[in-house]
Coordinates of C-alpha atoms and ligand atoms in Angstrom, one line a residue:
M1 CA 22.7 -72.0 6.1
S2 CA 19.8 -70.4 7.8
V3 CA 22.2 -67.9 10.8
I4 CA 23.9 -67.3 6.9
A5 CA 20.4 -66.8 5.6
W6 CA 19.6 -64.1 8.8
A7 CA 23.2 -62.6 8.2
F8 CA 22.6 -61.7 5.0
G9 CA 19.0 -60.3 5.6
A10 CA 20.3 -58.6 8.8
A11 CA 23.1 -57.5 6.7
L12 CA 20.9 -55.9 3.7
V13 CA 18.8 -54.2 6.5
A14 CA 20.4 -52.5 9.0
F15 CA 22.7 -51.0 5.2
S16 CA 18.9 -50.2 4.0
C17 CA 18.3 -48.7 7.2
W18 CA 21.0 -46.4 6.9
K19 CA 21.6 -46.1 3.2
L20 CA 18.0 -44.3 4.2
L21 CA 18.7 -42.3 7.4
K22 CA 21.7 -40.7 5.0
I23 CA 20.2 -40.0 2.5
S24 CA 17.0 -38.4 4.2
G25 CA 19.5 -36.5 6.0
L26 CA 18.3 -37.6 10.0
L27 CA 21.9 -38.6 11.6
Q28 CA 23.7 -35.4 10.3
P29 CA 22.7 -33.4 12.9
Y30 CA 24.1 -36.2 14.9
M31 CA 27.5 -35.2 14.1
S32 CA 26.4 -31.5 14.6
P33 CA 29.4 -29.9 16.4
L34 CA 26.7 -28.4 17.7
G35 CA 27.2 -30.1 20.7
D36 CA 29.2 -27.6 23.5
I37 CA 26.3 -24.7 22.8
P38 CA 24.2 -24.9 26.2
G39 CA 20.5 -25.2 26.2
P40 CA 17.9 -26.9 28.4
P41 CA 18.1 -31.5 28.8
S42 CA 15.7 -33.1 26.7
P43 CA 12.6 -34.5 28.2
S44 CA 11.6 -37.2 25.2
F45 CA 13.7 -39.2 22.8
L46 CA 11.4 -38.8 20.2
Y47 CA 9.8 -35.4 20.9
G48 CA 12.4 -33.1 21.8
N49 CA 11.5 -30.0 24.1
M50 CA 8.8 -29.9 21.1
H51 CA 5.8 -30.6 23.5
E52 CA 7.4 -27.8 25.4
I53 CA 6.8 -25.2 22.9
Q54 CA 3.9 -26.6 21.3
N55 CA 2.2 -26.5 24.6
S56 CA 3.5 -22.9 25.5
E57 CA 1.9 -19.4 24.4
T58 CA 3.7 -18.3 21.5
S59 CA 7.7 -18.5 22.1
I60 CA 7.6 -18.1 25.3
V61 CA 9.9 -21.1 26.5
R62 CA 12.2 -20.2 23.6
E63 CA 12.3 -17.2 25.4
Q64 CA 12.5 -18.3 28.8
W65 CA 15.4 -20.9 27.9
V66 CA 16.5 -17.1 26.3
D67 CA 17.0 -16.5 30.3
M68 CA 18.5 -19.4 31.0
Y69 CA 21.2 -20.1 28.6
G70 CA 22.2 -16.8 26.8
P71 CA 20.7 -15.4 22.9
T72 CA 22.8 -18.3 21.7
L73 CA 21.5 -22.0 22.7
K74 CA 19.9 -25.1 21.2
Y75 CA 17.8 -27.4 22.0
K76 CA 15.6 -31.2 20.5
G77 CA 13.7 -30.7 18.4
W78 CA 11.9 -34.3 16.8
L79 CA 14.2 -37.2 16.8
N80 CA 16.3 -35.6 19.3
V81 CA 17.7 -33.5 16.7
D82 CA 19.5 -30.5 17.5
R83 CA 18.1 -27.2 17.0
L84 CA 20.1 -23.8 16.9
Y85 CA 18.1 -21.0 18.5
T86 CA 19.7 -17.7 18.3
L87 CA 18.8 -14.2 18.4
D88 CA 22.1 -12.7 18.0
T89 CA 21.8 -10.0 14.6
R90 CA 24.5 -11.2 12.5
A91 CA 24.2 -14.4 13.1
I92 CA 20.0 -14.2 11.8
H93 CA 21.5 -11.4 9.1
H94 CA 24.2 -13.8 7.9
V95 CA 21.7 -16.7 7.6
L96 CA 19.0 -14.9 5.9
T97 CA 21.1 -12.7 3.5
H98 CA 23.1 -16.2 2.4
S99 CA 20.4 -17.6 1.6
H100 CA 21.3 -19.7 -1.2
D101 CA 23.3 -21.7 1.8
Y102 CA 20.5 -21.2 3.8
P103 CA 17.5 -23.2 1.8
K104 CA 13.8 -23.7 4.0
M105 CA 13.7 -26.5 6.0
E106 CA 12.3 -30.0 3.2
L107 CA 9.6 -31.2 5.8
S108 CA 7.9 -27.5 5.6
R109 CA 8.4 -27.5 1.8
Y110 CA 6.9 -31.1 1.1
F111 CA 3.7 -30.0 2.8
L112 CA 3.6 -26.9 1.7
T113 CA 4.0 -27.8 -1.8
Q114 CA 1.0 -29.7 -2.3
V115 CA -0.9 -26.9 -1.4
T116 CA 1.0 -24.0 -3.9
G117 CA 3.0 -25.9 -6.5
N118 CA 5.8 -25.0 -7.2
G119 CA 5.5 -21.3 -6.0
L120 CA 7.4 -18.7 -4.7
I121 CA 7.3 -19.7 -1.4
V122 CA 8.5 -22.6 -2.1
A123 CA 11.0 -22.9 -4.2
E124 CA 14.6 -22.7 -4.5
G125 CA 18.5 -21.4 -5.6
D126 CA 18.3 -20.3 -9.1
L127 CA 14.2 -21.3 -10.0
H128 CA 13.6 -19.0 -6.9
R129 CA 15.6 -16.0 -8.0
K130 CA 14.3 -16.1 -11.5
Q131 CA 10.8 -16.4 -10.6
R132 CA 11.5 -13.4 -8.0
R133 CA 13.1 -10.9 -10.5
V134 CA 9.9 -11.6 -12.5
M135 CA 7.3 -10.9 -9.8
N136 CA 8.7 -8.3 -8.4
P137 CA 7.4 -5.0 -10.5
A138 CA 4.3 -6.9 -9.6
F139 CA 4.1 -6.3 -5.5
G140 CA 6.1 -2.6 -6.5
P141 CA 4.2 1.0 -4.6
T142 CA 3.0 1.7 -7.9
Q143 CA 1.5 -1.2 -7.8
I144 CA -0.2 -2.0 -4.2
R145 CA -1.6 2.8 -4.7
G146 CA -3.4 1.3 -7.9
V147 CA -5.3 -1.4 -5.8
T148 CA -5.4 0.8 -3.0
K149 CA -9.3 1.7 -3.8
I150 CA -10.4 -1.9 -4.0
F151 CA -8.8 -2.6 0.2
V152 CA -11.0 0.8 0.9
D153 CA -14.9 -0.7 -0.8
K154 CA -14.3 -3.3 0.6
A155 CA -13.0 -2.0 4.1
H156 CA -16.1 0.3 3.9
Q157 CA -18.4 -3.4 2.2
L158 CA -17.7 -4.2 6.1
R159 CA -18.2 -1.8 8.2
A160 CA -21.6 -1.8 5.9
L161 CA -22.0 -5.8 7.9
W162 CA -20.9 -5.2 11.5
T163 CA -23.2 -1.6 11.4
A164 CA -25.8 -3.6 10.2
T165 CA -25.2 -6.3 13.5
L166 CA -25.5 -3.6 15.2
E167 CA -28.8 -1.6 14.5
L168 CA -29.7 -5.5 14.8
T169 CA -28.6 -5.7 18.6
G170 CA -29.9 -2.1 19.2
G171 CA -26.5 -0.8 21.0
P172 CA -23.0 -2.3 21.1
A173 CA -22.8 -5.7 20.3
R174 CA -19.5 -8.4 20.6
I175 CA -19.0 -9.5 17.3
D176 CA -15.7 -11.8 16.1
V177 CA -14.0 -9.0 14.2
L178 CA -11.6 -12.3 13.0
S179 CA -14.7 -14.0 11.0
G180 CA -15.2 -11.1 9.6
L181 CA -10.9 -9.4 8.7
T182 CA -10.9 -12.2 7.5
K183 CA -13.6 -12.5 4.7
V184 CA -12.6 -8.6 4.1
T185 CA -8.3 -9.9 3.4
L186 CA -9.5 -12.9 0.8
D187 CA -11.7 -10.5 -1.2
V188 CA -9.7 -8.4 -1.1
I189 CA -6.9 -11.4 -2.7
G190 CA -9.2 -12.3 -4.9
L191 CA -10.3 -8.7 -6.4
A192 CA -6.3 -7.0 -5.6
G193 CA -4.4 -11.3 -6.9
F194 CA -7.2 -12.3 -10.7
N195 CA -9.2 -9.1 -10.3
I196 CA -12.4 -12.0 -9.0
D197 CA -14.7 -11.6 -6.4
F198 CA -15.4 -14.1 -4.1
G199 CA -17.2 -11.9 -2.6
S200 CA -17.4 -13.3 1.0
L201 CA -18.6 -10.6 1.7
N202 CA -21.7 -11.0 0.4
P203 CA -23.7 -14.1 0.4
N204 CA -24.7 -14.1 -2.7
G205 CA -20.9 -14.0 -4.5
H206 CA -19.7 -16.5 -8.0
A207 CA -20.5 -19.9 -8.1
R208 CA -17.5 -20.3 -10.2
H209 CA -14.9 -19.1 -7.7
S210 CA -16.3 -20.2 -4.5
E211 CA -14.9 -23.6 -5.8
L212 CA -11.8 -22.3 -6.3
T213 CA -11.7 -21.3 -2.3
D214 CA -13.5 -24.2 -1.7
A215 CA -10.6 -26.6 -2.9
F216 CA -8.2 -24.6 -1.4
N217 CA -9.3 -25.2 2.2
V218 CA -9.4 -28.4 1.8
M219 CA -5.7 -28.1 0.8
F220 CA -5.5 -25.6 3.2
G221 CA -7.1 -28.1 6.0
A222 CA -4.9 -31.2 5.1
L223 CA -2.2 -29.3 5.8
G224 CA -2.9 -28.9 9.5
D225 CA -3.6 -33.0 9.6
T226 CA 0.2 -33.1 9.5
R227 CA 1.3 -32.1 12.5
T228 CA -0.7 -35.2 14.1
S229 CA 0.5 -38.0 11.4
L230 CA 4.0 -39.2 11.5
F231 CA 3.6 -41.5 8.2
R232 CA 2.8 -37.6 7.2
A233 CA 6.0 -36.2 7.8
M234 CA 8.2 -39.6 7.5
K235 CA 6.4 -39.1 3.3
A236 CA 9.0 -36.1 3.6
Y237 CA 12.3 -37.3 4.3
L238 CA 11.7 -40.6 3.0
P239 CA 10.4 -39.6 -0.9
P240 CA 9.6 -43.5 -1.8
L241 CA 7.1 -43.1 0.4
R242 CA 5.0 -40.4 -1.0
L243 CA 3.6 -43.5 -3.7
I244 CA 1.8 -44.5 -0.5
P245 CA -1.3 -43.0 -0.5
D246 CA -2.7 -42.2 2.7
S247 CA -5.9 -40.6 4.3
T248 CA -5.8 -36.7 3.3
S249 CA -4.0 -38.1 -0.6
A250 CA -7.5 -38.2 -2.3
R251 CA -8.6 -35.0 -1.3
V252 CA -5.4 -33.3 -1.9
T253 CA -5.6 -35.1 -5.4
A254 CA -9.1 -34.3 -5.8
A255 CA -8.5 -30.0 -5.2
R256 CA -4.8 -29.5 -6.7
K257 CA -7.0 -31.3 -10.0
V258 CA -9.9 -28.3 -9.3
I259 CA -7.4 -25.2 -9.3
D260 CA -5.5 -26.6 -11.7
R261 CA -8.4 -26.7 -14.1
V262 CA -10.0 -23.0 -13.1
G263 CA -6.4 -21.5 -12.5
M264 CA -5.2 -22.2 -16.0
Q265 CA -8.6 -20.7 -17.0
L266 CA -7.8 -17.3 -15.4
I267 CA -3.8 -17.8 -16.8
M268 CA -5.8 -18.3 -20.5
E269 CA -8.2 -15.5 -20.2
K270 CA -6.2 -12.5 -18.9
K271 CA -3.2 -14.0 -21.0
A272 CA -5.1 -12.7 -24.1
E273 CA -5.8 -9.2 -22.5
V274 CA -2.9 -8.7 -21.6
I275 CA -1.6 -10.1 -25.5
K276 CA -4.3 -7.4 -26.9
A277 CA -3.5 -5.0 -24.4
E278 CA 0.1 -4.7 -25.8
R279 CA -1.1 -5.2 -30.3
T280 CA -3.3 -2.0 -29.7
G281 CA -1.0 0.1 -28.2
E282 CA -3.2 0.2 -25.4
K283 CA -1.3 -1.0 -22.3
D284 CA -2.3 2.1 -20.2
T285 CA -5.8 0.9 -20.8
L286 CA -5.3 -2.4 -19.5
H287 CA -8.2 -2.5 -16.9
S288 CA -7.0 -5.5 -14.9
R289 CA -4.0 -4.3 -12.2
D290 CA -3.9 -7.6 -10.6
L291 CA -1.0 -9.3 -9.5
L292 CA -1.7 -12.6 -11.9
T293 CA -2.5 -9.9 -14.5
L294 CA 1.2 -7.9 -14.3
L295 CA 2.5 -10.4 -13.4
I296 CA 1.9 -12.1 -16.9
R297 CA 2.8 -8.8 -18.5
A298 CA 6.0 -8.9 -16.6
N299 CA 6.4 -12.6 -18.4
M300 CA 6.3 -11.3 -21.3
S301 CA 8.3 -7.2 -20.9
T302 CA 11.8 -7.7 -23.7
D303 CA 13.7 -6.6 -21.2
I304 CA 13.6 -9.8 -19.2
P305 CA 15.6 -13.0 -21.3
E306 CA 13.2 -15.9 -23.7
N307 CA 15.1 -18.5 -19.7
Q308 CA 14.5 -15.8 -17.4
R309 CA 10.8 -16.1 -18.0
L310 CA 8.5 -18.4 -16.7
S311 CA 6.5 -21.5 -17.5
D312 CA 2.6 -21.6 -17.6
A313 CA 3.0 -23.8 -14.7
E314 CA 5.2 -22.0 -12.9
V315 CA 2.6 -18.6 -12.9
L316 CA 0.0 -20.9 -12.3
A317 CA 1.6 -21.8 -8.7
Q318 CA 1.5 -18.6 -7.6
I319 CA -2.4 -18.3 -7.4
P320 CA -2.7 -20.2 -4.2
T321 CA 0.2 -19.0 -3.7
F322 CA -0.9 -16.0 -2.9
L323 CA -3.8 -16.8 -1.9
A324 CA -1.7 -18.4 1.5
A325 CA 0.4 -16.5 2.3
G326 CA -1.8 -13.0 1.8
H327 CA -5.1 -14.0 3.2
E328 CA -4.5 -15.2 6.5
T329 CA -1.0 -13.5 7.9
T330 CA -3.0 -10.3 6.9
S331 CA -6.4 -10.9 8.8
N332 CA -5.2 -11.8 11.5
S333 CA -2.3 -8.5 12.0
T334 CA -5.2 -7.4 11.2
A335 CA -7.8 -8.6 14.2
W336 CA -4.7 -8.8 16.6
C337 CA -4.3 -4.3 16.3
L338 CA -7.3 -4.5 17.5
Y339 CA -7.3 -6.3 20.0
A340 CA -4.3 -4.0 21.2
L341 CA -6.8 -1.2 20.7
A342 CA -9.3 -2.6 22.8
Q343 CA -6.7 -3.1 26.0
H344 CA -4.7 0.5 25.1
P345 CA -8.4 2.6 25.4
A346 CA -6.2 6.4 25.8
V347 CA -3.9 4.8 22.0
Q348 CA -7.8 4.1 20.2
S349 CA -8.8 7.4 21.0
A350 CA -5.7 9.2 20.1
L351 CA -5.3 6.9 16.5
R352 CA -9.1 7.9 16.0
D353 CA -8.7 11.4 16.7
E354 CA -5.4 11.2 13.6
L355 CA -8.1 9.7 11.6
L356 CA -11.2 12.3 11.5
S357 CA -8.7 14.7 10.3
V358 CA -9.0 12.9 7.2
P359 CA -10.9 14.6 5.3
T360 CA -12.2 11.8 3.3
D361 CA -14.0 8.5 3.3
S362 CA -11.4 6.7 1.1
P363 CA -8.4 8.0 1.2
S364 CA -5.6 6.7 -1.8
M365 CA -2.2 5.4 -0.7
D366 CA -0.3 8.9 0.0
D367 CA -3.0 9.3 2.5
L368 CA -3.2 6.4 4.0
N369 CA 0.5 6.3 4.0
A370 CA 0.7 9.9 5.4
L371 CA -0.5 9.6 8.7
P372 CA 1.9 9.7 12.0
Y373 CA -0.2 7.7 14.1
L374 CA -1.6 5.1 12.4
D375 CA 2.2 4.0 11.0
A376 CA 2.9 3.8 14.5
V377 CA -0.2 1.5 15.8
V378 CA 1.2 -0.7 12.5
R379 CA 4.3 -1.1 13.5
E380 CA 3.7 -1.8 16.9
T381 CA 1.6 -4.5 16.6
M382 CA 3.4 -5.6 13.9
R383 CA 6.0 -6.1 16.4
L384 CA 4.2 -7.8 19.2
H385 CA 2.3 -9.6 17.5
A386 CA 4.4 -10.9 15.0
P387 CA 1.7 -13.3 12.8
V388 CA 4.0 -15.7 11.6
S389 CA 5.9 -15.9 14.5
S390 CA 9.7 -18.4 13.9
T391 CA 10.5 -19.2 10.7
M392 CA 13.6 -22.3 9.6
R393 CA 16.4 -22.4 7.5
Y394 CA 19.4 -25.6 7.5
A395 CA 22.4 -24.9 6.2
A396 CA 22.9 -26.9 3.1
K397 CA 26.8 -26.9 4.1
D398 CA 29.4 -26.6 6.2
D399 CA 29.8 -23.2 7.8
V400 CA 30.9 -20.4 11.0
I401 CA 27.3 -18.3 11.6
P402 CA 29.9 -14.8 13.3
L403 CA 28.0 -13.5 16.0
A404 CA 27.4 -9.9 17.1
A405 CA 28.2 -11.2 20.8
P406 CA 30.3 -14.6 22.1
Y407 CA 28.5 -16.7 23.5
T408 CA 29.8 -19.3 26.3
D409 CA 29.7 -23.5 25.5
R410 CA 29.2 -25.5 27.9
N411 CA 33.0 -26.1 28.4
G412 CA 33.0 -22.4 29.7
E413 CA 34.9 -21.7 26.4
V414 CA 34.2 -18.2 24.5
C415 CA 32.9 -18.9 20.8
D416 CA 32.6 -16.3 18.2
G417 CA 31.1 -17.6 15.6
I418 CA 28.8 -20.9 15.9
R419 CA 30.0 -24.3 13.9
V420 CA 27.7 -25.4 11.5
S421 CA 27.1 -29.4 9.5
K422 CA 25.5 -29.9 6.7
G423 CA 22.1 -30.3 7.9
S424 CA 22.0 -28.8 11.0
P425 CA 18.5 -26.7 11.4
I426 CA 18.4 -23.0 12.4
I427 CA 15.5 -21.6 13.6
I428 CA 14.5 -18.4 12.6
P429 CA 12.8 -16.5 16.1
I430 CA 10.7 -13.2 14.2
L431 CA 9.2 -12.8 17.8
A432 CA 11.6 -13.4 19.9
M433 CA 13.9 -10.4 18.1
N434 CA 10.5 -8.2 17.4
R435 CA 10.2 -8.3 21.6
S436 CA 13.9 -8.8 22.2
K437 CA 14.4 -5.7 25.5
A438 CA 18.2 -5.9 24.0
V439 CA 17.5 -4.4 21.4
W440 CA 13.2 -2.7 22.4
G441 CA 14.7 -2.0 26.0
E442 CA 12.8 -2.9 29.6
D443 CA 9.0 -1.9 28.3
A444 CA 9.5 -4.6 25.1
H445 CA 6.8 -6.3 25.5
E446 CA 4.2 -3.4 25.8
F447 CA 2.3 -2.2 23.4
R448 CA 3.8 1.7 23.0
P449 CA 3.0 3.1 19.6
E450 CA 5.0 6.3 20.5
R451 CA 8.7 3.8 20.2
W452 CA 8.2 4.7 17.1
E453 CA 8.8 8.8 17.1
S454 CA 12.4 8.5 17.3
T455 CA 14.3 6.6 15.4
I456 CA 15.4 3.4 17.6
E457 CA 19.4 3.5 18.0
T458 CA 20.0 -0.3 19.1
A459 CA 17.0 -1.5 16.3
Q460 CA 18.8 -0.7 13.2
H461 CA 21.1 -3.7 13.3
M462 CA 18.5 -6.3 12.8
P463 CA 18.1 -7.7 9.6
G464 CA 14.1 -7.0 8.8
V465 CA 13.2 -5.6 5.3
W466 CA 11.0 -3.0 7.0
A467 CA 10.9 -1.0 10.2
H468 CA 13.8 -2.9 11.4
M469 CA 11.4 -5.7 12.5
M470 CA 11.9 -9.7 11.2
S471 CA 8.1 -9.6 11.2
F472 CA 8.5 -10.1 7.4
L473 CA 11.5 -11.6 7.7
G474 CA 14.9 -9.6 5.6
G475 CA 17.4 -10.6 2.5
P476 CA 17.0 -12.3 -0.9
R477 CA 13.8 -13.8 0.7
A478 CA 11.7 -12.2 2.5
C479 CA 7.3 -10.9 1.9
I480 CA 7.5 -10.3 -1.5
G481 CA 3.9 -9.0 -0.3
Y482 CA 4.9 -6.6 2.3
R483 CA 3.1 -3.3 1.2
F484 CA 0.8 -5.0 0.0
S485 CA -0.6 -5.8 3.4
L486 CA 0.3 -3.1 5.3
V487 CA -1.5 -0.5 2.6
E488 CA -4.8 -3.0 3.7
M489 CA -3.9 -2.7 7.3
K490 CA -3.7 0.8 7.1
A491 CA -7.2 1.1 4.9
L492 CA -8.9 -1.1 7.3
M493 CA -7.6 0.4 10.0
F494 CA -8.7 3.7 8.8
V495 CA -11.5 2.4 8.1
L496 CA -13.0 0.7 10.9
V497 CA -11.8 3.1 14.1
R498 CA -13.4 6.7 11.7
G499 CA -16.8 4.2 12.8
F500 CA -16.6 1.3 16.3
E501 CA -15.0 1.9 18.8
F502 CA -13.7 -1.4 20.1
E503 CA -13.8 -2.9 23.6
L504 CA -12.7 -5.9 25.6
A505 CA -15.3 -8.3 25.5
V506 CA -13.6 -11.8 27.0
P507 CA -10.4 -13.4 27.8
I508 CA -8.1 -13.9 24.9
C509 CA -5.0 -16.2 24.0
K510 CA -2.5 -17.5 21.5
K511 CA -1.5 -20.1 19.9
R512 CA 1.0 -21.1 17.2
M513 CA -0.9 -22.9 13.5
L514 CA 0.5 -22.2 10.8
V515 CA 0.1 -18.6 11.0
Q516 CA -0.5 -17.0 15.2
R517 CA -4.3 -17.1 15.8
P518 CA -6.7 -16.1 17.9
F519 CA -9.0 -18.3 20.6
V520 CA -11.4 -17.2 23.6
S521 CA -9.2 -18.9 26.6
D522 CA -12.7 -20.8 27.9
E523 CA -13.7 -22.0 24.4
M524 CA -10.4 -23.3 22.1
D525 CA -12.6 -25.9 21.5
K526 CA -14.7 -23.4 19.1
G527 CA -10.8 -22.7 17.1
A528 CA -10.2 -19.3 15.9
Q529 CA -11.9 -15.8 17.1
L530 CA -11.3 -12.9 18.4
P531 CA -14.5 -11.2 20.0
L532 CA -14.5 -7.4 21.2
L533 CA -17.4 -5.8 22.4
V534 CA -18.1 -2.7 19.2
K535 CA -20.5 -0.3 19.0
P536 CA -20.9 2.5 16.8
Y537 CA -18.7 5.4 16.9
V538 CA -20.6 8.7 16.9
R539 CA -19.1 11.6 16.9
A540 CA -19.2 14.5 20.0
Ligands
HEM601 C1 0.4 -8.7 8.2 C2 1.3 -9.1 6.6 C3 2.1 -10.6 6.1 C4 2.7 -11.4 7.0 C5 3.5 -11.0 8.5 C6 4.4 -12.0 6.1 C7 5.3 -12.5 6.9 C8 6.7 -13.0 5.7 C9 7.5 -13.8 5.9 C10 7.6 -13.7 7.5 C11 7.5 -14.7 4.8 C12 8.5 -15.1 4.6 C13 9.1 -16.8 5.4 C14 10.3 -17.7 5.2 O1 11.1 -17.5 4.7 O2 9.7 -18.8 6.3 C15 7.1 -14.4 4.0 C16 7.2 -14.5 2.7 C17 6.1 -14.4 1.7 N1 4.6 -13.5 1.2 FE1 4.0 -12.4 3.5 N2 3.3 -12.2 4.9 C18 2.5 -11.7 5.3 C19 1.5 -10.4 3.9 C20 2.0 -10.7 2.7 C21 0.7 -11.1 1.2 C22 -0.2 -9.6 1.6 C23 1.2 -11.5 0.6 C24 1.0 -11.5 -0.8 C25 -0.1 -11.0 -1.5 C26 2.6 -12.0 0.6 C27 3.0 -13.1 0.0 C28 4.6 -13.6 0.6 C29 5.3 -14.5 -0.7 C30 5.0 -15.2 -1.7 C31 6.8 -14.7 0.1 C32 7.5 -15.9 0.0 C33 8.4 -15.1 -0.6 C34 9.6 -15.7 -1.5 O3 10.0 -16.9 -0.4 O4 10.6 -15.2 -2.5 N3 2.9 -12.2 2.1 N4 6.0 -13.6 4.1
NAG602 C1 5.8 -16.8 -20.5 O1 7.2 -16.5 -20.9 C2 7.5 -17.6 -21.0 C3 7.9 -17.5 -22.6 O2 8.1 -16.4 -23.6 C4 6.0 -18.5 -22.5 O3 6.6 -19.4 -22.6 C5 5.2 -19.0 -21.0 O4 3.7 -18.8 -21.6 C6 4.5 -17.4 -20.8 N1 3.9 -17.5 -19.5 C7 1.7 -17.1 -19.3 C8 1.8 -17.8 -18.0 O5 2.1 -16.0 -19.9
NAG603 C1 14.1 -12.1 24.2 C2 12.8 -10.8 25.6 O1 13.2 -10.0 26.4 N1 11.8 -12.3 25.8 C3 10.5 -10.8 26.1 C4 9.6 -11.4 25.3 O2 8.1 -11.3 25.6 C5 7.8 -11.1 26.4 C6 6.2 -11.1 27.3 O3 5.3 -10.7 26.2 C7 8.9 -11.5 27.7 O4 8.2 -12.2 28.8 C8 10.4 -12.3 27.5 O5 10.3 -11.7 28.5

């Protein structure tokens, strides 16, 4: 009797496990045809090659594997699941342009959704297409031209802050440029995104809005916690587990409430403003040019059919989306740009000469975009220090990914396509492609803005949306904010490099979190920082 009960129990348990594994998609990759693709051995059943990757600086280990196994390889992710890693431009182009068949990973979508709701970053399929269509106009060149003054004014505020610091010390000073830049980009996304001044460069900022950023920081912090919590990771794969609260979920729920309340109030105010401007026929006198207002206006535009418009909740989800996507990415890349200039004094002074040739302190977007060396410096920074160093997709159906260069599998067979099965994870190696010697030449890992003076023939096949680079990705899911952040970076560099000289202060290293962050080699425990020696620039 008890034997039968046991057998029945065991069968039930086995069945549930099988069912859960199937639902979660965890089993799929074990049946994956990636089997014969070459790649490094896996040192651990639980962690695969993940420890090697996390312990190395940014994408270096994977770039070494490319040297050993060729540009198309596989390695093992968590639980030894195969991951496809290829630098092949045609393969990556295929994955990026077929975004319907290659959606984002469930795991990262689940975590991001907690912070951003169902905003543009996490939306998939028709929902994504609908959101993108309504949102695209808000990020066009005309709109960015309209917010350039915000970028320049905030850059001047930072310059004044650093000048005050230098006056206190009476000479060159070690300044953590990252923290100042992080404040600027937060203020900028506040003003340009929602027309609210977070006032983080100015200690007497609005209390009401710090509520929003505090809540947002709780959310973003919680996102950071997840990498250590296996339980939270399991929740992403096994939805029923999500009903069980964990240590962070209460804080996240509270923060979510704040964001929803403050955000919805903001939307209602803006909606009223837009309706009023439309009614009085004063479209052009609508003062607010922030992204949120533009989005609300686009959502009301008659060119968009009623069923293709966004609900209030979807518009609300874009507020934390802009904050999450547009803040740290831009401050990190500007910090890396100053760092590169500190490493290359000749480039720094050539850039300063070009910037000083502009007669105004407050350049327009067109003034900034007309400076070729500034453009080359920004491109070179985005190439070498792409803040988002890689991303992931999975195959939603079985497919054969076409290749520009065939690979030789473990049996010595030459293959001109990669067979993937439903569920196979695929790495999009943004940084590694930006630095590929095959594409950029032997000096691929050197900072040399001059390379942009002529067209780079071998880079013409790169699938990126901007400058034949992957830094903002490509295809239907490329970064919607790339023009915004490029003009913002240029405005910051314009004001800061005209005002200061930058020198290296201490050795810096890189660590990949959600974005690539700089750390001081001897002070890893102090968190991200990028101290440079700053002195006022005095014209000879
Ligand atoms: C240097 C600055 C920036 C970099 C390097 C960057 C990079 C990227 C990358 C690589 C993606 C694709 C991520 C993926 O699919 O896995 C992305 C998407 C996105 N970015 Fe940016 N970004 C930057 C600035 C901004 C700014 C300023 C905004 C908005 C104000 C923004 C908004 C977005 C949004 C909404 C998406 C999702 C687009 C979609 O899925 O349709 N980004 N960004
Ligand atoms: C967008 O348009 C839809 C349909 O007209 C409407 O229900 C919704 O409230 C609008 N959203 C915003 C934030 O204006
Ligand atoms: C693929 C490739 O060329 N990778 C190079 C990227 O840059 C690093 C240095 O930063 C080189 O070591 C890699 O070989």
